[in-house]
Short mmCIF file of C-alpha atoms in Angstrom, two decimals:
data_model
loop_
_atom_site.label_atom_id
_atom_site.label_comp_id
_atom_site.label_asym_id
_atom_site.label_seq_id
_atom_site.Cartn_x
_atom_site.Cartn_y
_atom_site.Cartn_z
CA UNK A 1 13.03 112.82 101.87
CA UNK A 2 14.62 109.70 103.79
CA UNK A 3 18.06 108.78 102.04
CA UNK A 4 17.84 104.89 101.71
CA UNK A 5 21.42 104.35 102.24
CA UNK A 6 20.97 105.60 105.73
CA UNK A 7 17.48 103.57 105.88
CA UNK A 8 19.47 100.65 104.94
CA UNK A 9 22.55 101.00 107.04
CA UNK A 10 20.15 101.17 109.95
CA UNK A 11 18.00 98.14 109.96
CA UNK A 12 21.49 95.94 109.07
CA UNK A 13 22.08 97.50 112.73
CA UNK A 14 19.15 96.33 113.75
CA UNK A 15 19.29 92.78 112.59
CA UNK A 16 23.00 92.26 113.66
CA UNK A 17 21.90 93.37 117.05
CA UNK A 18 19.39 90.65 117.59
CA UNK A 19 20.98 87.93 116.13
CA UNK A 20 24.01 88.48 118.52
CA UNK A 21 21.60 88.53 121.27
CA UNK A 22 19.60 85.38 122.47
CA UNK A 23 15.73 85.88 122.79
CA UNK A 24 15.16 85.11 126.75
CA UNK A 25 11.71 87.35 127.54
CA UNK A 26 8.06 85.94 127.94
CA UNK A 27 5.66 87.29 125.49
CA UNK A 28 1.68 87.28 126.67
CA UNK A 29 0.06 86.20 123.61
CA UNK A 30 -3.61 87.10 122.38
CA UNK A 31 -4.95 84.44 125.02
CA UNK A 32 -3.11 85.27 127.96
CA UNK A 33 -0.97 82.44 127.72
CA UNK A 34 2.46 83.19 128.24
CA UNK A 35 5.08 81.41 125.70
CA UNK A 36 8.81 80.78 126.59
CA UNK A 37 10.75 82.07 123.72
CA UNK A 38 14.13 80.94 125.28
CA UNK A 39 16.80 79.17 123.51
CA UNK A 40 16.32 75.10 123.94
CA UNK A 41 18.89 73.02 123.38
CA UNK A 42 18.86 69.60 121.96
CA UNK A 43 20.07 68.20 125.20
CA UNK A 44 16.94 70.12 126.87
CA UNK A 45 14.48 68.18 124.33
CA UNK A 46 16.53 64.98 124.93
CA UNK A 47 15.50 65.74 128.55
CA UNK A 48 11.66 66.69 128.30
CA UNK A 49 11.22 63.88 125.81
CA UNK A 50 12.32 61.47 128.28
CA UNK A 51 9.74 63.23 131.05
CA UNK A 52 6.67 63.47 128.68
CA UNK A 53 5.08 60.41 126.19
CA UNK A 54 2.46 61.63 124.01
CA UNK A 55 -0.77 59.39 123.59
CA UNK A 56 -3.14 59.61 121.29
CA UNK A 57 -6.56 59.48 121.98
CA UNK A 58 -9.67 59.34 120.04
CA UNK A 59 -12.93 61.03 122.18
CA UNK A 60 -16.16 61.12 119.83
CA UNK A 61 -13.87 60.94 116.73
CA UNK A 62 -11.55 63.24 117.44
CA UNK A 63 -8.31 62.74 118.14
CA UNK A 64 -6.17 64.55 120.69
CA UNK A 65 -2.67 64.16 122.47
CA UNK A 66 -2.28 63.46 126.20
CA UNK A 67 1.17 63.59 127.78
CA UNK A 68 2.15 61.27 130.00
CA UNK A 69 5.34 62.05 132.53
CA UNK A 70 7.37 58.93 133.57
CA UNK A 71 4.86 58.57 136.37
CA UNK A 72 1.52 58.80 134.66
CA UNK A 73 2.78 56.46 131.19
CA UNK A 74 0.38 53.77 130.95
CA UNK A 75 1.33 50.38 132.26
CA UNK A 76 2.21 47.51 129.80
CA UNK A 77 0.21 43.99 129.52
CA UNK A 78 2.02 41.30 128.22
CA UNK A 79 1.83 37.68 128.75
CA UNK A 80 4.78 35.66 130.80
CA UNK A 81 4.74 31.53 131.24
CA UNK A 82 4.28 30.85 134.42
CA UNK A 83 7.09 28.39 134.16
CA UNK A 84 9.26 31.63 133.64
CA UNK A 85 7.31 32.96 136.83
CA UNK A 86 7.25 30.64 139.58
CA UNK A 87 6.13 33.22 141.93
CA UNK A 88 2.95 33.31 140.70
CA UNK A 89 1.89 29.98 140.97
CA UNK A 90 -0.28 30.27 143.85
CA UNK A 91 -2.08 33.18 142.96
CA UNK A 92 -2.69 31.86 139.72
CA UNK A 93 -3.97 28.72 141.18
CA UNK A 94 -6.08 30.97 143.33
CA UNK A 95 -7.38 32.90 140.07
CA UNK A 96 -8.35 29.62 138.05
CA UNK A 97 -9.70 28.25 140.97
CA UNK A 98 -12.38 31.16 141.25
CA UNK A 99 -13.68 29.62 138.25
CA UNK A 100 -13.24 26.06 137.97
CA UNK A 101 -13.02 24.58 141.62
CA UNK A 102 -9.77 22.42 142.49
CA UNK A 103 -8.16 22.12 145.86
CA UNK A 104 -4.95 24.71 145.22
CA UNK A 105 -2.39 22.03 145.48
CA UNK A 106 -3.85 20.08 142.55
CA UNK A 107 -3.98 23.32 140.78
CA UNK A 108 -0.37 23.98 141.51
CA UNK A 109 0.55 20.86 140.12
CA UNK A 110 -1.03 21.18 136.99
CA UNK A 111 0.49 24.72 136.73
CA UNK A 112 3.96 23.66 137.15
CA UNK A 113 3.59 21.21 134.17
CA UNK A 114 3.88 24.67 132.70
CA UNK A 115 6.81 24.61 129.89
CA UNK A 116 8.52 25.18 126.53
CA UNK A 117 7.33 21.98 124.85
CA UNK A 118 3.98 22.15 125.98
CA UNK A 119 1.43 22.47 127.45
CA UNK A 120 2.48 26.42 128.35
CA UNK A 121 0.40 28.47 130.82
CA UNK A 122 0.17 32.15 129.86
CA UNK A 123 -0.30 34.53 132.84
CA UNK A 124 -1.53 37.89 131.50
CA UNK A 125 0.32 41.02 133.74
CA UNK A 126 0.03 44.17 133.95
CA UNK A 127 2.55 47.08 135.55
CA UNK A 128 6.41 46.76 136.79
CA UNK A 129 6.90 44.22 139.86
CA UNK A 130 6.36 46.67 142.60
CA UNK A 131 2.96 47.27 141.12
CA UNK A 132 1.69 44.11 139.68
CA UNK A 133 -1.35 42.96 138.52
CA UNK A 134 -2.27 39.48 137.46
CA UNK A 135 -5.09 39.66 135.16
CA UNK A 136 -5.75 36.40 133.13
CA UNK A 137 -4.16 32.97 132.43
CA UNK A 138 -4.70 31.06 129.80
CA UNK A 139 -2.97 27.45 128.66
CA UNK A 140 -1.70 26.12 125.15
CA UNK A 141 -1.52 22.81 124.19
CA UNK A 142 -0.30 20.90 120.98
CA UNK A 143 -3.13 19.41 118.65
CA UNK A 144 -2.69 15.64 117.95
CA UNK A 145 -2.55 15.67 113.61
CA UNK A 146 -2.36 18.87 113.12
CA UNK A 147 1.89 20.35 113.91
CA UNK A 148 0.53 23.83 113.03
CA UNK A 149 -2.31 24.02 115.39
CA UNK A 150 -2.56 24.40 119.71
CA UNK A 151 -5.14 23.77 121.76
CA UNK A 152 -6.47 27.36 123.91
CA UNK A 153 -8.13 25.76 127.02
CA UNK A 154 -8.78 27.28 130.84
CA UNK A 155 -9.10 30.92 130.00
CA UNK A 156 -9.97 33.36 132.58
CA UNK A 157 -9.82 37.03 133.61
CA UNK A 158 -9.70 37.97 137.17
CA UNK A 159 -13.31 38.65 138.25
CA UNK A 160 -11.74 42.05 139.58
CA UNK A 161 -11.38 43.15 136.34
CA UNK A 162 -13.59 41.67 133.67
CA UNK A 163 -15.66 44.35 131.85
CA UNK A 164 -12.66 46.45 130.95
CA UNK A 165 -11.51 44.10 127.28
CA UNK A 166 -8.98 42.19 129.33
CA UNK A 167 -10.47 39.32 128.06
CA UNK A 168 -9.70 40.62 124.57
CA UNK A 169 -6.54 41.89 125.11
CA UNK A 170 -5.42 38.02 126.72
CA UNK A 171 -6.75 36.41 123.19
CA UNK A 172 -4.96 38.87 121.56
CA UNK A 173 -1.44 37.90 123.22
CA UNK A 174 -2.03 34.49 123.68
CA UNK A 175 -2.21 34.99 119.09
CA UNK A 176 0.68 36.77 119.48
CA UNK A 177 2.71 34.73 121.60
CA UNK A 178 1.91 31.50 119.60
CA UNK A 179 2.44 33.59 116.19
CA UNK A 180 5.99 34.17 117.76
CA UNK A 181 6.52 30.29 118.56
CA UNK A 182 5.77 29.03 114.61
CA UNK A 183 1.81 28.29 114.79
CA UNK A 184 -0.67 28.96 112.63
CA UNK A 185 -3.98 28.06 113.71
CA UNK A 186 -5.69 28.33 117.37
CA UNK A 187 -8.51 26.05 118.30
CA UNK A 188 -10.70 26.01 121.43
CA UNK A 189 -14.07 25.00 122.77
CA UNK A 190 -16.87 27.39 124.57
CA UNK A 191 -19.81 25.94 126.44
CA UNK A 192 -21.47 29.69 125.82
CA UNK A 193 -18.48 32.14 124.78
CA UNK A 194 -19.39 31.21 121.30
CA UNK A 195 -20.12 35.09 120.54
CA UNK A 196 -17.48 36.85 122.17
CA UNK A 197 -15.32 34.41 120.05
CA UNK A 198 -16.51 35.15 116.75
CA UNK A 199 -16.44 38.55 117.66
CA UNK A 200 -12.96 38.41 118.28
CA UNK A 201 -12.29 36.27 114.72
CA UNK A 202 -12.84 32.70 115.37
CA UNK A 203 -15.16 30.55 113.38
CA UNK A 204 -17.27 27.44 113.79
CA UNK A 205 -15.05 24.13 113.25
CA UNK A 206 -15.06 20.32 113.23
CA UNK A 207 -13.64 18.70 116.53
CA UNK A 208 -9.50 18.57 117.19
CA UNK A 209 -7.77 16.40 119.90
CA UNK A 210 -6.41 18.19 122.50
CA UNK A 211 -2.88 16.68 123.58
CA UNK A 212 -2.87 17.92 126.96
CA UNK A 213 0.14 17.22 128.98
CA UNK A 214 0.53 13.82 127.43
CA UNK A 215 3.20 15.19 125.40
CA UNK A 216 5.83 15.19 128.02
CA UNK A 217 6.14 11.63 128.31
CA UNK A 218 4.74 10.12 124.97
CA UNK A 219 5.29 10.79 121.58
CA UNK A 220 3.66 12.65 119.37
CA UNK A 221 3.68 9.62 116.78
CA UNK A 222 1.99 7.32 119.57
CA UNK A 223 -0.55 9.83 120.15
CA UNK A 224 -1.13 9.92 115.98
CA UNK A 225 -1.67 6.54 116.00
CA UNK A 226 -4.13 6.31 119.28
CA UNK A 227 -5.88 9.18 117.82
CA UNK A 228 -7.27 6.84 115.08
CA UNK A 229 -8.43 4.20 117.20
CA UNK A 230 -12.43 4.92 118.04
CA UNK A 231 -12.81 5.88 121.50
CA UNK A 232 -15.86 6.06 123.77
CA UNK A 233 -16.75 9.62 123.27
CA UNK A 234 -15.95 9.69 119.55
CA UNK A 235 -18.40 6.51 118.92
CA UNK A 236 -20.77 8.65 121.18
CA UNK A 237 -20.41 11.60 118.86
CA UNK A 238 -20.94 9.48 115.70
CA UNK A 239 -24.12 7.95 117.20
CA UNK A 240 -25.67 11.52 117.56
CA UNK A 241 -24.79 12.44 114.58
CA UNK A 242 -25.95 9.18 112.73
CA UNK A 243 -29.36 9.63 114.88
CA UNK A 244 -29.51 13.28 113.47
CA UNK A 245 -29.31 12.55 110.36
CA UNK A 246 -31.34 9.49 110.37
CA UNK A 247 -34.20 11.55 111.75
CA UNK A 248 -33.97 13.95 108.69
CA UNK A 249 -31.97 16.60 110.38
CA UNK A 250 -29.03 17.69 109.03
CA UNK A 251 -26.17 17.95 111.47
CA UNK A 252 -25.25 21.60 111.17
CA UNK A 253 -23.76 24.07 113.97
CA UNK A 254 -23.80 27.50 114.41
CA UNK A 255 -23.38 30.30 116.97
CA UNK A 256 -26.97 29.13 118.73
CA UNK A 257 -27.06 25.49 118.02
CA UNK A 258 -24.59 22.93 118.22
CA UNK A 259 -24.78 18.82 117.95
CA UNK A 260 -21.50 18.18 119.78
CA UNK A 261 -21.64 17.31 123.43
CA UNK A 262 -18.65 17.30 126.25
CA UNK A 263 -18.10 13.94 128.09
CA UNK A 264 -20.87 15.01 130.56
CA UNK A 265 -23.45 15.56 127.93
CA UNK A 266 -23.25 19.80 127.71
CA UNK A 267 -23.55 21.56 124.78
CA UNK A 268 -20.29 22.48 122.89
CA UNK A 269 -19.13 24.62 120.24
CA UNK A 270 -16.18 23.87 118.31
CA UNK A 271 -14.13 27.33 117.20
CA UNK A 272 -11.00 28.34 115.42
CA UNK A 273 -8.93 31.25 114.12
CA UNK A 274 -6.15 31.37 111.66
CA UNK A 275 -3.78 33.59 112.69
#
Protein backbone atom coordinates (compact mmCIF):
# COMPACT_ATOMS: atom_id res chain seq x y z
CA UNK A 1 0.00 0.00 0.00
CA UNK A 2 1.54 3.52 -1.11
CA UNK A 3 1.54 5.93 2.04
CA UNK A 4 0.12 9.26 0.57
CA UNK A 5 2.17 11.42 2.69
CA UNK A 6 5.18 10.13 0.88
CA UNK A 7 3.04 10.29 -2.54
CA UNK A 8 2.46 13.80 -1.67
CA UNK A 9 5.81 14.94 -0.46
CA UNK A 10 7.08 13.69 -3.79
CA UNK A 11 5.22 15.36 -6.53
CA UNK A 12 5.61 18.93 -4.33
CA UNK A 13 9.35 17.85 -5.35
CA UNK A 14 8.44 17.52 -8.52
CA UNK A 15 6.60 20.72 -9.12
CA UNK A 16 9.17 22.92 -7.21
CA UNK A 17 11.73 21.45 -9.49
CA UNK A 18 10.21 22.68 -12.67
CA UNK A 19 9.06 25.82 -11.73
CA UNK A 20 12.68 26.77 -10.65
CA UNK A 21 13.78 25.62 -13.93
CA UNK A 22 12.94 27.47 -17.28
CA UNK A 23 11.43 25.22 -20.11
CA UNK A 24 14.22 25.66 -23.04
CA UNK A 25 13.77 22.08 -25.15
CA UNK A 26 11.92 21.62 -28.60
CA UNK A 27 9.07 19.29 -28.46
CA UNK A 28 8.08 17.44 -32.05
CA UNK A 29 4.46 17.61 -31.94
CA UNK A 30 1.87 15.10 -33.58
CA UNK A 31 2.68 16.83 -37.07
CA UNK A 32 6.24 16.98 -37.05
CA UNK A 33 6.35 20.48 -36.44
CA UNK A 34 8.67 21.43 -33.93
CA UNK A 35 7.39 24.21 -31.26
CA UNK A 36 9.79 26.53 -29.27
CA UNK A 37 8.72 26.27 -25.75
CA UNK A 38 11.38 28.85 -24.58
CA UNK A 39 10.76 31.66 -22.30
CA UNK A 40 9.79 35.04 -24.46
CA UNK A 41 10.03 38.07 -23.06
CA UNK A 42 7.92 41.07 -23.59
CA UNK A 43 10.82 42.89 -25.06
CA UNK A 44 11.18 39.75 -27.55
CA UNK A 45 7.35 40.29 -28.68
CA UNK A 46 7.99 44.09 -28.74
CA UNK A 47 10.68 42.95 -31.23
CA UNK A 48 8.84 40.32 -33.55
CA UNK A 49 5.81 42.58 -33.55
CA UNK A 50 7.75 45.24 -35.06
CA UNK A 51 9.24 42.50 -37.82
CA UNK A 52 5.83 40.83 -38.65
CA UNK A 53 2.16 42.77 -39.59
CA UNK A 54 -0.61 40.45 -39.83
CA UNK A 55 -3.15 40.93 -42.82
CA UNK A 56 -6.16 39.60 -43.18
CA UNK A 57 -7.31 38.12 -46.12
CA UNK A 58 -10.50 36.77 -47.36
CA UNK A 59 -9.88 33.77 -50.31
CA UNK A 60 -13.40 32.17 -51.32
CA UNK A 61 -14.87 33.38 -47.97
CA UNK A 62 -12.52 32.43 -45.79
CA UNK A 63 -10.49 34.40 -44.00
CA UNK A 64 -6.83 33.81 -43.17
CA UNK A 65 -3.73 35.81 -41.75
CA UNK A 66 -0.64 36.63 -43.83
CA UNK A 67 2.40 38.14 -42.13
CA UNK A 68 4.10 40.67 -43.55
CA UNK A 69 7.97 41.50 -42.33
CA UNK A 70 9.00 45.21 -42.63
CA UNK A 71 9.98 44.37 -46.18
CA UNK A 72 6.98 42.59 -47.58
CA UNK A 73 4.10 45.23 -45.60
CA UNK A 74 2.01 46.48 -48.26
CA UNK A 75 2.65 49.92 -49.61
CA UNK A 76 0.28 52.86 -48.67
CA UNK A 77 -1.89 55.03 -51.34
CA UNK A 78 -2.79 58.25 -50.31
CA UNK A 79 -3.42 61.36 -52.13
CA UNK A 80 -0.80 64.54 -51.90
CA UNK A 81 -1.56 68.17 -53.76
CA UNK A 82 0.65 68.59 -56.14
CA UNK A 83 1.17 72.07 -54.88
CA UNK A 84 2.68 70.22 -51.76
CA UNK A 85 4.71 68.15 -54.47
CA UNK A 86 6.34 70.19 -56.95
CA UNK A 87 8.42 67.41 -58.09
CA UNK A 88 5.86 65.83 -59.70
CA UNK A 89 4.66 68.28 -61.91
CA UNK A 90 6.05 67.03 -65.01
CA UNK A 91 5.21 63.61 -64.71
CA UNK A 92 1.88 64.47 -63.84
CA UNK A 93 1.61 66.65 -66.80
CA UNK A 94 2.95 63.69 -68.70
CA UNK A 95 0.13 61.36 -67.08
CA UNK A 96 -2.90 63.79 -67.91
CA UNK A 97 -1.52 64.39 -71.06
CA UNK A 98 -1.82 60.56 -72.07
CA UNK A 99 -5.37 61.29 -71.93
CA UNK A 100 -6.34 64.64 -72.82
CA UNK A 101 -3.60 66.08 -75.27
CA UNK A 102 -1.85 69.52 -74.21
CA UNK A 103 1.65 70.56 -75.03
CA UNK A 104 3.39 69.77 -71.32
CA UNK A 105 4.16 73.34 -70.63
CA UNK A 106 0.49 74.36 -70.80
CA UNK A 107 -0.18 71.41 -68.66
CA UNK A 108 2.39 72.53 -66.18
CA UNK A 109 0.86 75.71 -65.91
CA UNK A 110 -2.43 74.66 -65.19
CA UNK A 111 -0.95 72.24 -62.57
CA UNK A 112 0.84 74.81 -60.67
CA UNK A 113 -2.47 76.78 -60.20
CA UNK A 114 -2.62 73.85 -57.85
CA UNK A 115 -3.51 75.25 -54.14
CA UNK A 116 -5.29 75.53 -50.78
CA UNK A 117 -8.13 77.78 -51.94
CA UNK A 118 -8.81 76.07 -54.96
CA UNK A 119 -8.76 74.61 -57.53
CA UNK A 120 -6.44 71.62 -55.75
CA UNK A 121 -4.87 68.85 -57.89
CA UNK A 122 -4.79 65.48 -56.10
CA UNK A 123 -1.93 63.17 -57.20
CA UNK A 124 -2.74 59.63 -56.07
CA UNK A 125 0.86 57.74 -54.76
CA UNK A 126 1.74 54.82 -53.89
CA UNK A 127 5.09 53.44 -51.82
CA UNK A 128 7.93 55.54 -49.81
CA UNK A 129 10.03 58.04 -52.15
CA UNK A 130 12.69 55.63 -53.14
CA UNK A 131 9.95 53.51 -54.57
CA UNK A 132 7.29 55.69 -55.91
CA UNK A 133 4.52 55.27 -57.93
CA UNK A 134 2.25 57.91 -59.34
CA UNK A 135 -0.99 56.42 -60.05
CA UNK A 136 -3.87 58.97 -60.64
CA UNK A 137 -4.58 62.75 -60.40
CA UNK A 138 -7.54 64.17 -60.05
CA UNK A 139 -8.60 68.16 -59.53
CA UNK A 140 -11.23 69.90 -57.14
CA UNK A 141 -12.82 72.91 -57.74
CA UNK A 142 -15.39 75.14 -55.77
CA UNK A 143 -19.11 75.11 -57.11
CA UNK A 144 -20.48 78.65 -57.84
CA UNK A 145 -24.00 78.66 -55.29
CA UNK A 146 -23.45 75.91 -53.64
CA UNK A 147 -20.30 76.60 -50.41
CA UNK A 148 -20.78 72.88 -49.57
CA UNK A 149 -20.16 71.40 -52.91
CA UNK A 150 -16.62 70.98 -55.38
CA UNK A 151 -16.37 70.34 -58.66
CA UNK A 152 -14.28 66.56 -59.46
CA UNK A 153 -12.95 67.22 -63.04
CA UNK A 154 -9.71 65.60 -65.07
CA UNK A 155 -9.58 62.23 -63.44
CA UNK A 156 -7.23 59.69 -64.59
CA UNK A 157 -5.31 56.52 -63.65
CA UNK A 158 -2.06 55.77 -65.21
CA UNK A 159 -2.76 53.49 -68.20
CA UNK A 160 0.02 51.23 -66.49
CA UNK A 161 -2.19 50.40 -63.99
CA UNK A 162 -5.88 50.65 -64.67
CA UNK A 163 -7.69 47.30 -64.14
CA UNK A 164 -6.40 46.85 -60.63
CA UNK A 165 -9.49 49.43 -58.63
CA UNK A 166 -7.05 52.32 -58.66
CA UNK A 167 -9.61 54.15 -60.14
CA UNK A 168 -11.77 53.34 -57.11
CA UNK A 169 -9.42 53.70 -54.61
CA UNK A 170 -8.58 57.65 -56.18
CA UNK A 171 -12.59 58.43 -55.79
CA UNK A 172 -12.39 57.08 -52.62
CA UNK A 173 -9.54 59.60 -51.34
CA UNK A 174 -10.37 62.34 -53.34
CA UNK A 175 -14.12 61.78 -50.71
CA UNK A 176 -11.89 61.56 -48.13
CA UNK A 177 -9.68 64.33 -48.61
CA UNK A 178 -12.60 66.80 -49.31
CA UNK A 179 -14.60 65.17 -46.21
CA UNK A 180 -11.39 66.33 -44.26
CA UNK A 181 -11.51 70.02 -45.81
CA UNK A 182 -15.49 70.75 -44.63
CA UNK A 183 -17.49 69.55 -47.92
CA UNK A 184 -20.32 67.78 -48.27
CA UNK A 185 -21.30 67.04 -51.64
CA UNK A 186 -19.04 66.02 -54.85
CA UNK A 187 -20.28 66.73 -58.31
CA UNK A 188 -18.78 65.76 -61.69
CA UNK A 189 -19.61 65.09 -65.30
CA UNK A 190 -18.86 61.68 -67.44
CA UNK A 191 -19.15 61.59 -71.21
CA UNK A 192 -19.47 57.50 -70.64
CA UNK A 193 -18.21 56.73 -66.92
CA UNK A 194 -21.78 57.10 -65.99
CA UNK A 195 -21.73 53.33 -64.61
CA UNK A 196 -18.61 53.01 -62.91
CA UNK A 197 -19.95 56.17 -61.08
CA UNK A 198 -23.07 54.93 -59.82
CA UNK A 199 -21.37 51.97 -58.97
CA UNK A 200 -19.18 53.72 -56.82
CA UNK A 201 -22.37 55.90 -55.15
CA UNK A 202 -23.05 58.80 -57.29
CA UNK A 203 -26.42 59.60 -58.69
CA UNK A 204 -27.96 61.37 -61.66
CA UNK A 205 -28.20 65.33 -61.01
CA UNK A 206 -29.24 68.69 -62.47
CA UNK A 207 -26.24 70.82 -63.90
CA UNK A 208 -23.69 72.87 -61.28
CA UNK A 209 -21.17 75.62 -62.37
CA UNK A 210 -17.87 74.68 -62.14
CA UNK A 211 -15.64 77.68 -60.74
CA UNK A 212 -12.51 76.62 -62.15
CA UNK A 213 -9.54 78.66 -61.35
CA UNK A 214 -11.53 81.83 -61.50
CA UNK A 215 -11.53 81.86 -57.88
CA UNK A 216 -8.07 83.11 -57.43
CA UNK A 217 -8.62 86.40 -58.72
CA UNK A 218 -12.49 87.05 -58.46
CA UNK A 219 -14.84 86.70 -55.89
CA UNK A 220 -16.97 84.27 -55.13
CA UNK A 221 -19.92 86.94 -54.82
CA UNK A 222 -19.06 88.20 -58.51
CA UNK A 223 -19.16 84.80 -59.73
CA UNK A 224 -22.87 84.42 -57.78
CA UNK A 225 -24.03 87.16 -59.49
CA UNK A 226 -22.60 86.23 -63.22
CA UNK A 227 -23.90 82.87 -62.59
CA UNK A 228 -27.48 84.26 -62.96
CA UNK A 229 -27.01 86.07 -66.02
CA UNK A 230 -28.09 83.57 -69.15
CA UNK A 231 -25.16 82.57 -71.00
CA UNK A 232 -24.74 80.99 -74.44
CA UNK A 233 -24.63 77.43 -73.45
CA UNK A 234 -27.30 77.72 -70.75
CA UNK A 235 -29.88 79.38 -73.41
CA UNK A 236 -28.61 76.39 -75.59
CA UNK A 237 -29.56 73.93 -72.89
CA UNK A 238 -33.01 75.54 -72.32
CA UNK A 239 -33.74 75.41 -76.08
CA UNK A 240 -33.25 71.54 -76.05
CA UNK A 241 -35.03 71.11 -73.38
CA UNK A 242 -38.02 73.44 -74.44
CA UNK A 243 -37.80 71.46 -77.97
CA UNK A 244 -38.06 68.15 -75.89
CA UNK A 245 -40.73 68.87 -74.29
CA UNK A 246 -42.54 70.63 -76.95
CA UNK A 247 -42.26 67.47 -79.03
CA UNK A 248 -44.03 65.44 -76.23
CA UNK A 249 -40.94 64.05 -74.69
CA UNK A 250 -40.31 64.45 -71.36
CA UNK A 251 -36.81 65.57 -70.53
CA UNK A 252 -35.63 62.78 -68.29
CA UNK A 253 -31.92 61.31 -67.82
CA UNK A 254 -30.65 58.27 -66.78
CA UNK A 255 -27.58 56.01 -66.84
CA UNK A 256 -28.21 55.38 -70.91
CA UNK A 257 -29.81 58.54 -71.96
CA UNK A 258 -29.11 61.96 -71.25
CA UNK A 259 -30.53 65.51 -72.82
CA UNK A 260 -27.57 67.61 -71.68
CA UNK A 261 -24.85 68.35 -74.17
CA UNK A 262 -21.05 69.78 -73.57
CA UNK A 263 -20.15 73.01 -75.48
CA UNK A 264 -19.20 70.79 -78.49
CA UNK A 265 -22.49 69.08 -78.70
CA UNK A 266 -21.44 65.42 -76.79
CA UNK A 267 -23.54 63.70 -74.70
CA UNK A 268 -23.25 64.40 -70.89
CA UNK A 269 -24.30 63.03 -67.73
CA UNK A 270 -24.64 65.07 -64.78
CA UNK A 271 -23.62 62.96 -61.32
CA UNK A 272 -23.28 63.52 -57.65
CA UNK A 273 -22.56 61.91 -54.28
CA UNK A 274 -23.18 63.08 -50.81
CA UNK A 275 -20.56 62.24 -48.80
Amino acid sequence: MIDPVFTKSVLEQAVLSLQSEPITSKEETGDGLNVDLRPISTSDCQTQHAERVCEILTVDGEVTEKLHTDSEQPEKIRVVPIHRRPDLLVPCADLVNSEWQRSQAARVHSLQKSCAEFPVCLVLLQGHRETERLLGHVRLSRVVGHSGSLFVESVVVSKAERGKGYGRTLMEETERYAKSRGFKRLCLTTHDKQHFYAHIGYVLSTPVQNAGSMTAFVPMEMLLRFSRMPSEDAQKQTRTETDAQSAGQPVVQTLTETPYRDAKGVAIYWMHKDI
